[in-house]
Amino acid sequence: MTTQMFGAPIKRKEDPRLVTGGGRYLDDLGHDALAAAFVRSPHAHARIVDIDASDAIDIDGVIGIYGHEDLPGRVGEPLPLLIPHPTLTHGRTGYALARDEVNHVGEPIAMVVATDRYVAEDACQRIRVTYEQLPVVVGIEAARDGERLVHDDVPGNVSAHMLQEVGDVEAALASAPHTLTLELDIERSACMPMEGKGVYARWDRERGELRMYSSTQTSTGVRAAVAAKLDLPLAKVECIAPDVGGGFGVKIMHPWPEEVLVPWAARLLGQPVKWTEDRREHFISSAHERGQLQQVTVGFDDDGRVLGLDVRFWHDNGAYTPYGIIVPIITSTQLLGPYKPGAYRVEFWSLYTNTVLVTPYRGAGRPQGCFAMERTMDAIADELGLDRAEVRSRNFILPSEMPYDHGLLFQDGRPLKYDSGDFPASLAKLKELVGWDDFAEHRRKAEAEGRKVGLGIGCYVEGTGVGPYEGGHIQVETSGRVNVSTGLTSQGQGHETVFAQIVAEELGVRLEDVHVTTGDTRKMPYAVGTFASRAAVMSGSAIAIATRKVREKALRIAADALEVSPDDLEIVEGTVRVKGAPTTSMSLGTVSVLSNPLRYAFDEAARAATQFAGTFDPDKPPVAEGEEPGLEGKGFYSPTQATFANGMHAAIVETDPVTAEITILRYCVIHDCGTMINPMIVEGQVHGGVAQGVGGALYERMAYDESGQLLNASFMDFLMPYASEVPTIEADHLETPSPLNPLGIKGAGEAGCIPVTAVIASAIEDAEGFPITRMPISPSELWELRRRHAAGEIPSLHRNLTHQGAPSTPSAPRTPSTSSKEPTS
């Protein structure tokens, strides 16, 4: 090949279409469709006494009004629990339309279908629902004490209780020279994609077929779920994900109630029906994440090496558990990061509250786990008066120890075994990039100017590319056009570009000749979905496997036509040619012609493939035994385990001495996702992740009152960082290829956001000189912490903040500087 594609920073192919208004999102479709709207509960916990639609049913344009009693068969049954688990002993899911009881504000109670959305919304306003209010459970503390229950048949509000242990933790803590216990809190947040959810469905009465479009991260899952709910053969259901304006996890949940109800209504009415989510609906009826209370007890030696780690945490799973307990399982395993924990025990309780359900949000439990582990590393360094980076280094898993098996089960039920990584090299790169060893002088100059600055650090490991499989299909047309399809969906990650790069490199064709389709069950009915930073690992590997099959077939056909050995051929920019004799060649399009013997000549290419064209050996069958017509191939990739990417971040922040405003002055990233397909896209993913991480650290918070009302359910009140709040991100990369897949790649999609909360907390703590144990943090909260610190309610840190990493004599004990051997609830 003359041009390298794999590993090149090629501009995204999809962008010209999207930025010039050529995108086709859910709401761009179905302009002639009927519109659906929903009556949603204004109460967090209530019994439905009566639904009176008499004032709405005669509104001109109303086609139908439906409550739970109108839903037949499986449509009226509880929505599926997608990911069961043995420890999820009290899993509960809601109904497409609430039956008898609502368990969070925003739960759907009735659906109106009308000629347009305005009429449907007007009708919703006229439907009167009578409620009997019930006791409300908001927050982990209220759920944990169990005095009030979300579900009467779930004791103590505990949906799941899980324990994993490696080694004798009690003995390790008892013999450790030092122990610390930390109480940590991460509050509930939510992803906010530019495009909310949406569904559009058309029913073909004559064929008995359903075609639906959904703004989803898993079109094959939606297809299967809807087919099951509507009692339709799977072959009679198609699901297509058009352009999707962001997902970040909320659109992996399926089926949402609307994904069942809209297709059901389309079939019932025999007309297309569409629903698009408005922003308030997204706040109160989609999904949240992050909320956890965490308790960490760590035992360590005089050098800061961890000897034993005991972690207990309580996870807020909201009103239902349709996506199982994936988030707390990830926290419990990914908490360990790049470190050897000695003996490790982790126990969690997943609790019901009368709030919106929880599903993965970019990072998916890892930010909480990283916060716990990195706060612990900083606490150890503080307790011993050691440099924070040095403490981390002393606990690293070394490259010589890879693959490293932690002895735990990951979210996919397979061993938590790191495949590759060089953590000491990453730390060395990070320290150089941020100027770690020079920060003391930077702090001295800032203090001389009356400024308070701090340096923070955070390390993480991210499980990526989880199974069970993905597939890829490659087809070369007679024109030389290469069609690529894979079943997982795209929400802006650059799949059209990176998958095209893989095919161009593997097949030897021009990038502009490769055309990629994702998320269309008509093209690829077998797929899993886009989540867990798995697209490049899973579909990328499957596409590479499929492309290699096509290449092998192309070389075989061309070798037969050119009367040479396949080993003597190469493919360069779409031309199959003899090595060293490039004039002896044929185009890949011609090879496609030869691969598909035809009876009819409908164009010049087809003419060359007909039975009288003289291109076939009359003594051989037109299609050889064991072959299929056409130059195409299909491949699937199914790994034995996840790949594990990793990285390290550092930040310098300034905290205003008067207003307590927090400003990020520098943000540095070292990232290792194995072999990079497109470094520019990887960097873009990291930048976007850091932006969301900044939101999670300083702005995003779902504020519920005690009655279960979300107080900030709009962009006027729910804060997200603007471009002015997101710092310039300085990034460098380390490539330690994964041995688990044919491309050596590891995922990158979630990496940017995982350690940010921990890094910002570390930097603020370094600037202020007292512990930061709860995030996100606002200026008013920091101001209050300063007041409490000045009053002696919060102890000072031990380390000398003027000289980074220099040991100092503690002036006051950290709380708690030692712990009892048994942590308390």
Coordinates of N, CA and C in Angstrom, one line a residue, residues 192-382:
M192 N -26.6 14.3 29.6 CA -27.5 15.2 28.9 C -27.2 15.3 27.4
P193 N -27.5 14.2 26.6 CA -27.2 14.3 25.2 C -28.0 15.4 24.5
M194 N -27.5 16.0 23.5 CA -28.1 17.0 22.8 C -29.5 16.6 22.3
E195 N -29.6 15.4 21.8 CA -30.9 14.8 21.4 C -31.4 13.9 22.5
G196 N -32.7 14.1 22.9 CA -33.3 13.2 23.8 C -33.7 11.9 23.1
K197 N -34.4 11.0 23.8 CA -34.9 9.8 23.2 C -36.0 10.1 22.2
G198 N -36.3 9.1 21.4 CA -37.3 9.3 20.4 C -37.6 7.9 19.7
V199 N -38.9 7.8 19.3 CA -39.3 6.5 18.6 C -40.2 6.9 17.5
Y200 N -40.1 6.2 16.3 CA -41.0 6.4 15.2 C -41.3 5.0 14.6
A201 N -42.5 4.6 14.5 CA -42.9 3.3 14.0 C -43.9 3.3 12.9
R202 N -43.7 2.3 12.0 CA -44.7 2.2 10.9 C -45.1 0.7 10.8
W203 N -46.3 0.4 10.7 CA -46.8 -0.9 10.6 C -47.3 -1.2 9.2
D204 N -46.9 -2.3 8.6 CA -47.3 -2.7 7.3 C -48.4 -3.8 7.5
R205 N -49.6 -3.5 7.4 CA -50.7 -4.4 7.7 C -50.7 -5.6 6.8
E206 N -50.5 -5.4 5.5 CA -50.5 -6.5 4.6 C -49.4 -7.5 4.8
R207 N -48.3 -7.1 5.1 CA -47.2 -8.0 5.3 C -47.0 -8.4 6.8
G208 N -47.7 -7.7 7.7 CA -47.6 -8.0 9.1 C -46.2 -7.7 9.6
E209 N -45.6 -6.6 9.1 CA -44.3 -6.2 9.5 C -44.2 -4.8 10.1
L210 N -43.3 -4.7 11.1 CA -43.1 -3.5 11.8 C -41.7 -2.9 11.5
R211 N -41.6 -1.7 11.1 CA -40.3 -1.0 11.0 C -40.4 0.1 12.0
M212 N -39.3 0.2 12.8 CA -39.3 1.3 13.8 C -37.9 1.9 13.8
Y213 N -37.9 3.2 14.1 CA -36.6 3.9 14.2 C -36.6 4.4 15.7
S214 N -35.4 4.3 16.3 CA -35.2 4.7 17.6 C -33.9 5.4 17.8
S215 N -33.9 6.4 18.6 CA -32.6 7.1 19.0 C -32.0 6.3 20.1
T216 N -31.3 5.2 19.7 CA -30.9 4.2 20.7 C -29.4 3.8 20.5
Q217 N -28.9 3.2 21.5 CA -27.5 2.7 21.5 C -27.5 1.2 21.2
T218 N -28.6 0.6 21.0 CA -28.7 -0.8 20.8 C -29.9 -1.2 20.0
S219 N -29.8 -1.1 18.7 CA -31.0 -1.3 17.8 C -31.4 -2.8 17.8
T220 N -30.4 -3.7 17.9 CA -30.8 -5.1 17.9 C -31.5 -5.5 19.2
G221 N -31.1 -4.9 20.3 CA -31.8 -5.1 21.6 C -33.2 -4.6 21.6
V222 N -33.4 -3.4 21.0 CA -34.8 -2.8 20.9 C -35.6 -3.7 20.0
R223 N -35.1 -4.1 18.9 CA -35.8 -5.0 18.0 C -36.3 -6.2 18.7
A224 N -35.4 -6.9 19.4 CA -35.8 -8.2 20.1 C -36.8 -7.9 21.2
A225 N -36.6 -6.9 21.9 CA -37.5 -6.6 23.1 C -38.9 -6.2 22.6
V226 N -39.0 -5.4 21.5 CA -40.3 -5.0 21.0 C -41.0 -6.2 20.3
A227 N -40.2 -7.1 19.6 CA -40.8 -8.3 19.0 C -41.4 -9.2 20.1
A228 N -40.7 -9.3 21.2 CA -41.2 -10.1 22.3 C -42.5 -9.5 22.9
K229 N -42.5 -8.2 23.2 CA -43.6 -7.5 23.8 C -44.8 -7.6 22.9
L230 N -44.7 -7.4 21.6 CA -45.8 -7.4 20.7 C -46.1 -8.7 20.1
D231 N -45.5 -9.8 20.6 CA -45.7 -11.2 20.1 C -45.6 -11.2 18.6
L232 N -44.5 -10.6 18.1 CA -44.2 -10.7 16.6 C -43.0 -11.5 16.4
P233 N -43.0 -12.3 15.2 CA -41.8 -13.0 14.9 C -40.6 -12.0 14.7
L234 N -39.5 -12.3 15.2 CA -38.3 -11.4 15.1 C -38.1 -11.0 13.6
A235 N -38.3 -11.9 12.7 CA -38.1 -11.6 11.3 C -39.0 -10.6 10.8
K236 N -40.1 -10.3 11.5 CA -41.1 -9.3 11.0 C -40.9 -7.9 11.7
V237 N -39.8 -7.7 12.4 CA -39.5 -6.5 13.0 C -38.1 -6.0 12.6
E238 N -38.1 -4.7 12.1 CA -36.8 -4.0 11.8 C -36.7 -2.8 12.7
C239 N -35.4 -2.6 13.2 CA -35.1 -1.4 14.0 C -33.9 -0.7 13.4
I240 N -34.0 0.6 13.2 CA -33.0 1.3 12.6 C -32.6 2.5 13.5
A241 N -31.4 2.7 13.8 CA -30.9 3.9 14.6 C -30.5 4.9 13.5
P242 N -31.2 6.0 13.3 CA -30.7 7.0 12.4 C -29.5 7.7 13.0
D243 N -29.2 8.9 12.5 CA -28.2 9.7 13.3 C -28.7 9.9 14.7
V244 N -27.8 9.8 15.6 CA -28.2 9.9 17.0 C -27.3 11.0 17.7
G245 N -28.0 12.0 18.3 CA -27.3 13.1 18.8 C -26.9 12.9 20.2
G246 N -26.0 11.9 20.4 CA -25.4 11.7 21.7 C -26.2 10.6 22.5
G247 N -25.5 9.8 23.2 CA -26.1 8.7 24.0 C -25.6 8.7 25.5
F248 N -24.2 8.5 25.6 CA -23.6 8.5 26.9 C -24.1 7.5 27.9
G249 N -24.9 6.5 27.5 CA -25.4 5.5 28.4 C -26.9 5.5 28.5
V250 N -27.5 6.6 28.5 CA -28.9 6.7 28.8 C -29.7 5.9 27.7
K251 N -29.2 5.9 26.5 CA -29.9 5.3 25.4 C -29.5 3.8 25.2
I252 N -28.8 3.2 26.1 CA -28.5 1.8 26.0 C -29.7 1.0 26.7
M253 N -30.4 1.7 27.6 CA -31.5 1.1 28.3 C -32.6 0.7 27.2
H254 N -33.2 -0.5 27.3 CA -34.2 -0.8 26.3 C -35.0 -2.0 26.9
P255 N -36.3 -2.1 26.5 CA -37.0 -1.0 25.8 C -37.5 0.0 26.9
W256 N -37.3 1.3 26.5 CA -38.0 2.3 27.3 C -39.5 2.1 27.1
P257 N -40.4 2.6 28.0 CA -41.8 2.4 27.8 C -42.3 2.9 26.4
E258 N -41.7 4.0 26.0 CA -42.1 4.6 24.7 C -41.8 3.7 23.5
E259 N -40.7 2.9 23.7 CA -40.2 2.0 22.6 C -41.2 0.8 22.4
V260 N -42.0 0.6 23.4 CA -43.0 -0.5 23.4 C -44.3 0.2 22.9
L261 N -44.7 1.3 23.5 CA -46.0 1.9 23.3 C -46.2 2.5 21.9
V262 N -45.2 3.1 21.4 CA -45.3 3.7 20.0 C -45.5 2.7 19.0
P263 N -44.7 1.6 18.9 CA -44.9 0.6 17.9 C -46.3 -0.1 18.1
W264 N -46.6 -0.3 19.4 CA -48.0 -1.0 19.7 C -49.1 -0.1 19.1
A265 N -49.0 1.2 19.3 CA -50.0 2.1 18.8 C -50.0 2.1 17.3
A266 N -48.9 2.1 16.7 CA -48.8 2.1 15.2 C -49.5 0.9 14.6
R267 N -49.3 -0.3 15.3 CA -50.0 -1.5 14.8 C -51.5 -1.4 15.1
L268 N -51.8 -0.9 16.3 CA -53.2 -0.9 16.6 C -54.0 0.1 15.7
L269 N -53.4 1.2 15.4 CA -54.1 2.2 14.6 C -53.9 2.1 13.1
G270 N -52.9 1.3 12.7 CA -52.6 1.1 11.3 C -52.0 2.4 10.7
Q271 N -51.4 3.3 11.5 CA -50.9 4.5 11.0 C -49.5 4.7 11.7
P272 N -48.6 5.4 11.0 CA -47.3 5.7 11.7 C -47.5 6.6 12.9
V273 N -46.7 6.3 13.9 CA -46.8 7.1 15.2 C -45.4 7.5 15.6
K274 N -45.2 8.7 16.2 CA -43.9 9.1 16.6 C -44.0 9.9 17.9
W275 N -42.9 9.7 18.7 CA -42.7 10.5 19.9 C -41.3 10.9 20.0
T276 N -41.1 12.2 20.4 CA -39.8 12.7 20.7 C -39.8 13.3 22.0
E277 N -38.8 13.0 22.8 CA -38.7 13.4 24.2 C -38.4 14.9 24.3
D278 N -39.1 15.6 25.2 CA -38.7 17.0 25.4 C -37.7 17.0 26.6
R279 N -37.1 18.2 26.9 CA -36.0 18.2 27.8 C -36.5 17.9 29.2
R280 N -37.7 18.4 29.6 CA -38.1 18.1 31.0 C -38.4 16.6 31.1
E281 N -39.0 16.0 30.1 CA -39.2 14.5 30.2 C -37.8 13.8 30.4
H282 N -36.8 14.3 29.7 CA -35.5 13.7 29.8 C -35.0 13.7 31.3
F283 N -35.2 14.9 31.9 CA -34.8 15.0 33.3 C -35.5 14.1 34.2
I284 N -36.8 14.0 34.1 CA -37.6 13.3 35.1 C -38.0 11.9 34.7
S285 N -37.7 11.4 33.5 CA -38.2 10.1 33.2 C -37.2 9.2 32.4
S286 N -36.0 9.7 32.3 CA -34.9 8.9 31.6 C -34.1 8.2 32.7
A287 N -32.8 8.5 32.8 CA -32.0 7.7 33.8 C -30.9 8.6 34.3
H288 N -30.6 8.4 35.6 CA -29.5 9.1 36.2 C -28.4 8.1 36.6
E289 N -27.3 8.6 37.3 CA -26.3 7.7 37.8 C -25.5 8.4 38.8
R290 N -24.4 7.7 39.3 CA -23.3 8.2 40.1 C -23.6 8.1 41.6
G291 N -24.8 8.3 42.1 CA -25.0 8.4 43.6 C -24.6 7.2 44.4
Q292 N -23.6 7.4 45.2 CA -23.1 6.4 46.1 C -22.5 7.0 47.4
L293 N -22.7 6.3 48.5 CA -21.9 6.5 49.7 C -20.9 5.4 49.8
Q294 N -19.7 5.8 50.2 CA -18.6 4.8 50.2 C -17.8 5.0 51.5
Q295 N -17.4 3.8 52.0 CA -16.5 3.7 53.2 C -15.3 2.9 52.8
V296 N -14.1 3.4 53.0 CA -12.9 2.7 52.7 C -12.0 2.6 53.9
T297 N -11.6 1.4 54.2 CA -10.7 1.2 55.3 C -9.4 0.6 54.6
V298 N -8.3 1.2 54.9 CA -7.1 0.7 54.2 C -6.0 0.5 55.3
G299 N -5.2 -0.6 55.1 CA -4.0 -0.8 55.9 C -2.8 -0.7 55.0
F300 N -1.7 -0.1 55.6 CA -0.6 0.2 54.7 C 0.7 0.2 55.6
D301 N 1.8 0.0 55.0 CA 3.1 0.0 55.7 C 3.7 1.4 55.7
D302 N 4.9 1.5 56.3 CA 5.6 2.8 56.4 C 6.0 3.4 55.1
D303 N 6.1 2.6 54.0 CA 6.4 3.1 52.7 C 5.2 3.5 51.9
G304 N 4.0 3.3 52.5 CA 2.8 3.6 51.8 C 2.2 2.5 50.9
R305 N 2.8 1.3 51.0 CA 2.3 0.2 50.3 C 1.0 -0.4 50.9
V306 N 0.0 -0.6 50.1 CA -1.3 -1.1 50.6 C -1.2 -2.6 50.9
L307 N -1.6 -2.9 52.2 CA -1.6 -4.3 52.6 C -2.9 -4.9 52.6
G308 N -3.9 -4.1 52.9 CA -5.3 -4.6 52.9 C -6.3 -3.5 52.6
L309 N -7.3 -3.8 51.9 CA -8.3 -2.8 51.5 C -9.7 -3.3 51.7
D310 N -10.5 -2.6 52.5 CA -11.9 -3.1 52.8 C -12.8 -1.9 52.4
V311 N -13.7 -2.2 51.4 CA -14.5 -1.2 50.9 C -16.0 -1.6 51.0
R312 N -16.8 -0.7 51.6 CA -18.2 -0.9 51.6 C -18.9 0.3 51.0
F313 N -19.9 0.1 50.2 CA -20.6 1.2 49.6 C -22.1 0.9 49.4
W314 N -22.8 2.0 49.3 CA -24.3 1.9 49.2 C -24.6 2.7 47.9
H315 N -25.3 2.0 47.0 CA -25.6 2.5 45.7 C -27.1 2.8 45.5
D316 N -27.4 4.0 45.0 CA -28.8 4.4 44.8 C -29.1 4.0 43.4
N317 N -30.0 3.0 43.3 CA -30.4 2.5 41.9 C -31.8 3.1 41.5
G318 N -32.3 4.0 42.2 CA -33.6 4.6 41.8 C -34.7 3.7 42.1
A319 N -35.9 3.9 41.4 CA -37.1 3.2 41.6 C -37.1 1.8 41.1
Y320 N -36.3 1.5 40.0 CA -36.4 0.2 39.4 C -34.9 -0.2 39.0
T321 N -34.8 -1.5 38.6 CA -33.5 -2.0 38.3 C -33.5 -2.8 36.9
P322 N -34.0 -2.1 35.9 CA -34.1 -2.8 34.6 C -32.8 -3.2 34.0
Y323 N -31.7 -2.4 34.3 CA -30.4 -2.7 33.8 C -29.5 -3.4 34.8
G324 N -30.2 -4.0 35.8 CA -29.5 -4.8 36.8 C -28.6 -4.0 37.7
I325 N -27.5 -4.6 38.1 CA -26.5 -3.9 39.0 C -25.2 -3.8 38.4
I326 N -25.2 -3.5 37.1 CA -23.9 -3.4 36.4 C -23.1 -2.2 37.0
V327 N -23.7 -1.1 37.3 CA -22.9 0.1 37.8 C -22.2 -0.3 39.1
P328 N -22.8 -0.8 40.2 CA -22.1 -1.1 41.4 C -21.1 -2.2 41.2
I329 N -21.3 -3.1 40.3 CA -20.4 -4.2 40.1 C -19.1 -3.6 39.5
I330 N -19.3 -2.7 38.5 CA -18.1 -2.0 37.9 C -17.3 -1.2 39.0
T331 N -18.1 -0.5 39.8 CA -17.4 0.3 40.9 C -16.5 -0.7 41.8
S332 N -17.1 -1.8 42.1 CA -16.5 -2.7 43.1 C -15.2 -3.3 42.5
T333 N -15.1 -3.5 41.2 CA -14.0 -4.1 40.6 C -13.0 -3.1 40.0
Q334 N -13.5 -2.0 39.4 CA -12.6 -1.1 38.7 C -12.0 -0.1 39.7
L335 N -12.5 -0.1 41.0 CA -12.0 0.7 42.0 C -10.5 0.5 42.2
L336 N -10.0 -0.7 41.9 CA -8.6 -1.0 42.2 C -7.7 -0.3 41.3
G337 N -8.1 0.2 40.1 CA -7.2 0.9 39.3 C -6.0 0.2 38.9
P338 N -4.8 0.9 38.9 CA -3.6 0.2 38.5 C -2.8 -0.4 39.6
Y339 N -3.5 -0.6 40.8 CA -2.8 -0.9 42.0 C -3.0 -2.4 42.4
K340 N -2.0 -2.9 43.2 CA -2.1 -4.1 43.9 C -2.6 -3.9 45.3
P341 N -3.8 -4.3 45.6 CA -4.4 -3.9 46.9 C -4.0 -4.8 48.1
G342 N -3.1 -5.8 47.9 CA -3.0 -6.7 49.0 C -4.2 -7.5 49.1
A343 N -4.7 -7.8 50.3 CA -6.0 -8.4 50.5 C -7.1 -7.4 50.2
Y344 N -8.2 -7.9 49.5 CA -9.2 -6.9 49.1 C -10.6 -7.5 49.4
R345 N -11.4 -6.7 50.1 CA -12.8 -7.1 50.3 C -13.7 -6.0 49.9
V346 N -14.7 -6.2 49.1 CA -15.6 -5.2 48.7 C -17.0 -5.7 48.8
E347 N -17.9 -4.9 49.4 CA -19.3 -5.3 49.7 C -20.1 -4.1 49.4
F348 N -21.2 -4.3 48.6 CA -22.1 -3.2 48.4 C -23.6 -3.6 48.5
W349 N -24.4 -2.6 48.7 CA -25.8 -2.8 48.8 C -26.4 -1.8 47.7
S350 N -27.3 -2.3 46.9 CA -28.0 -1.5 45.9 C -29.4 -1.2 46.4
L351 N -29.7 0.0 46.5 CA -30.9 0.4 47.2 C -32.0 1.1 46.4
Y352 N -33.2 0.9 46.6 CA -34.3 1.5 46.0 C -34.6 2.9 46.6
T353 N -34.9 3.9 45.7 CA -35.3 5.2 46.2 C -36.5 5.6 45.2
N354 N -37.3 6.6 45.7 CA -38.4 7.1 44.8 C -37.8 8.2 43.9
T355 N -36.9 7.8 43.1 CA -36.3 8.7 42.1 C -36.1 8.0 40.8
V356 N -35.7 8.7 39.8 CA -35.5 8.1 38.5 C -34.5 7.0 38.5
L357 N -34.8 5.9 37.7 CA -34.0 4.8 37.7 C -32.5 5.1 37.3
V358 N -31.6 4.2 37.6 CA -30.2 4.4 37.3 C -29.7 3.4 36.2
T359 N -29.1 3.9 35.2 CA -28.4 3.0 34.2 C -27.0 3.7 34.0
P360 N -26.1 3.0 33.3 CA -24.8 3.5 33.1 C -24.8 4.9 32.5
Y361 N -23.9 5.8 33.0 CA -23.6 7.1 32.4 C -22.1 7.1 32.2
R362 N -21.7 7.6 31.1 CA -20.3 7.5 30.6 C -19.3 7.4 31.8
G363 N -18.6 6.3 31.9 CA -17.8 6.0 33.0 C -18.4 4.8 33.8
A364 N -19.7 4.8 34.0 CA -20.5 3.7 34.5 C -19.9 3.1 35.7
G365 N -19.9 3.8 36.8 CA -19.5 3.3 38.1 C -18.0 3.5 38.3
R366 N -17.2 3.8 37.3 CA -15.8 3.9 37.5 C -15.4 5.3 38.1
P367 N -16.1 6.4 37.8 CA -15.7 7.6 38.5 C -15.9 7.5 40.0
Q368 N -16.9 6.8 40.5 CA -17.1 6.6 41.9 C -16.0 5.8 42.5
G369 N -15.6 4.7 41.8 CA -14.5 3.8 42.2 C -13.2 4.5 42.2
C370 N -12.9 5.2 41.2 CA -11.7 6.0 41.1 C -11.6 7.0 42.2
F371 N -12.7 7.7 42.5 CA -12.7 8.7 43.5 C -12.3 8.0 44.9
A372 N -12.9 6.8 45.1 CA -12.6 6.1 46.4 C -11.1 5.8 46.5
M373 N -10.6 5.2 45.4 CA -9.2 4.7 45.4 C -8.2 5.9 45.4
E374 N -8.4 6.9 44.6 CA -7.5 8.0 44.6 C -7.5 8.9 45.8
R375 N -8.7 9.0 46.4 CA -8.8 9.7 47.7 C -8.0 9.0 48.7
T376 N -8.1 7.6 48.6 CA -7.3 6.8 49.6 C -5.8 6.9 49.4
M377 N -5.4 6.9 48.1 CA -3.9 7.1 47.9 C -3.4 8.5 48.4
D378 N -4.2 9.5 48.2 CA -3.8 10.8 48.7 C -3.8 10.8 50.3
A379 N -4.8 10.1 50.9 CA -4.8 10.1 52.3 C -3.6 9.3 52.9
I380 N -3.2 8.3 52.2 CA -2.0 7.6 52.7 C -0.8 8.5 52.6
A381 N -0.6 9.2 51.4 CA 0.5 10.1 51.3 C 0.5 11.2 52.3
D382 N -0.7 11.7 52.6 CA -0.8 12.7 53.7 C -0.4 12.2 55.0

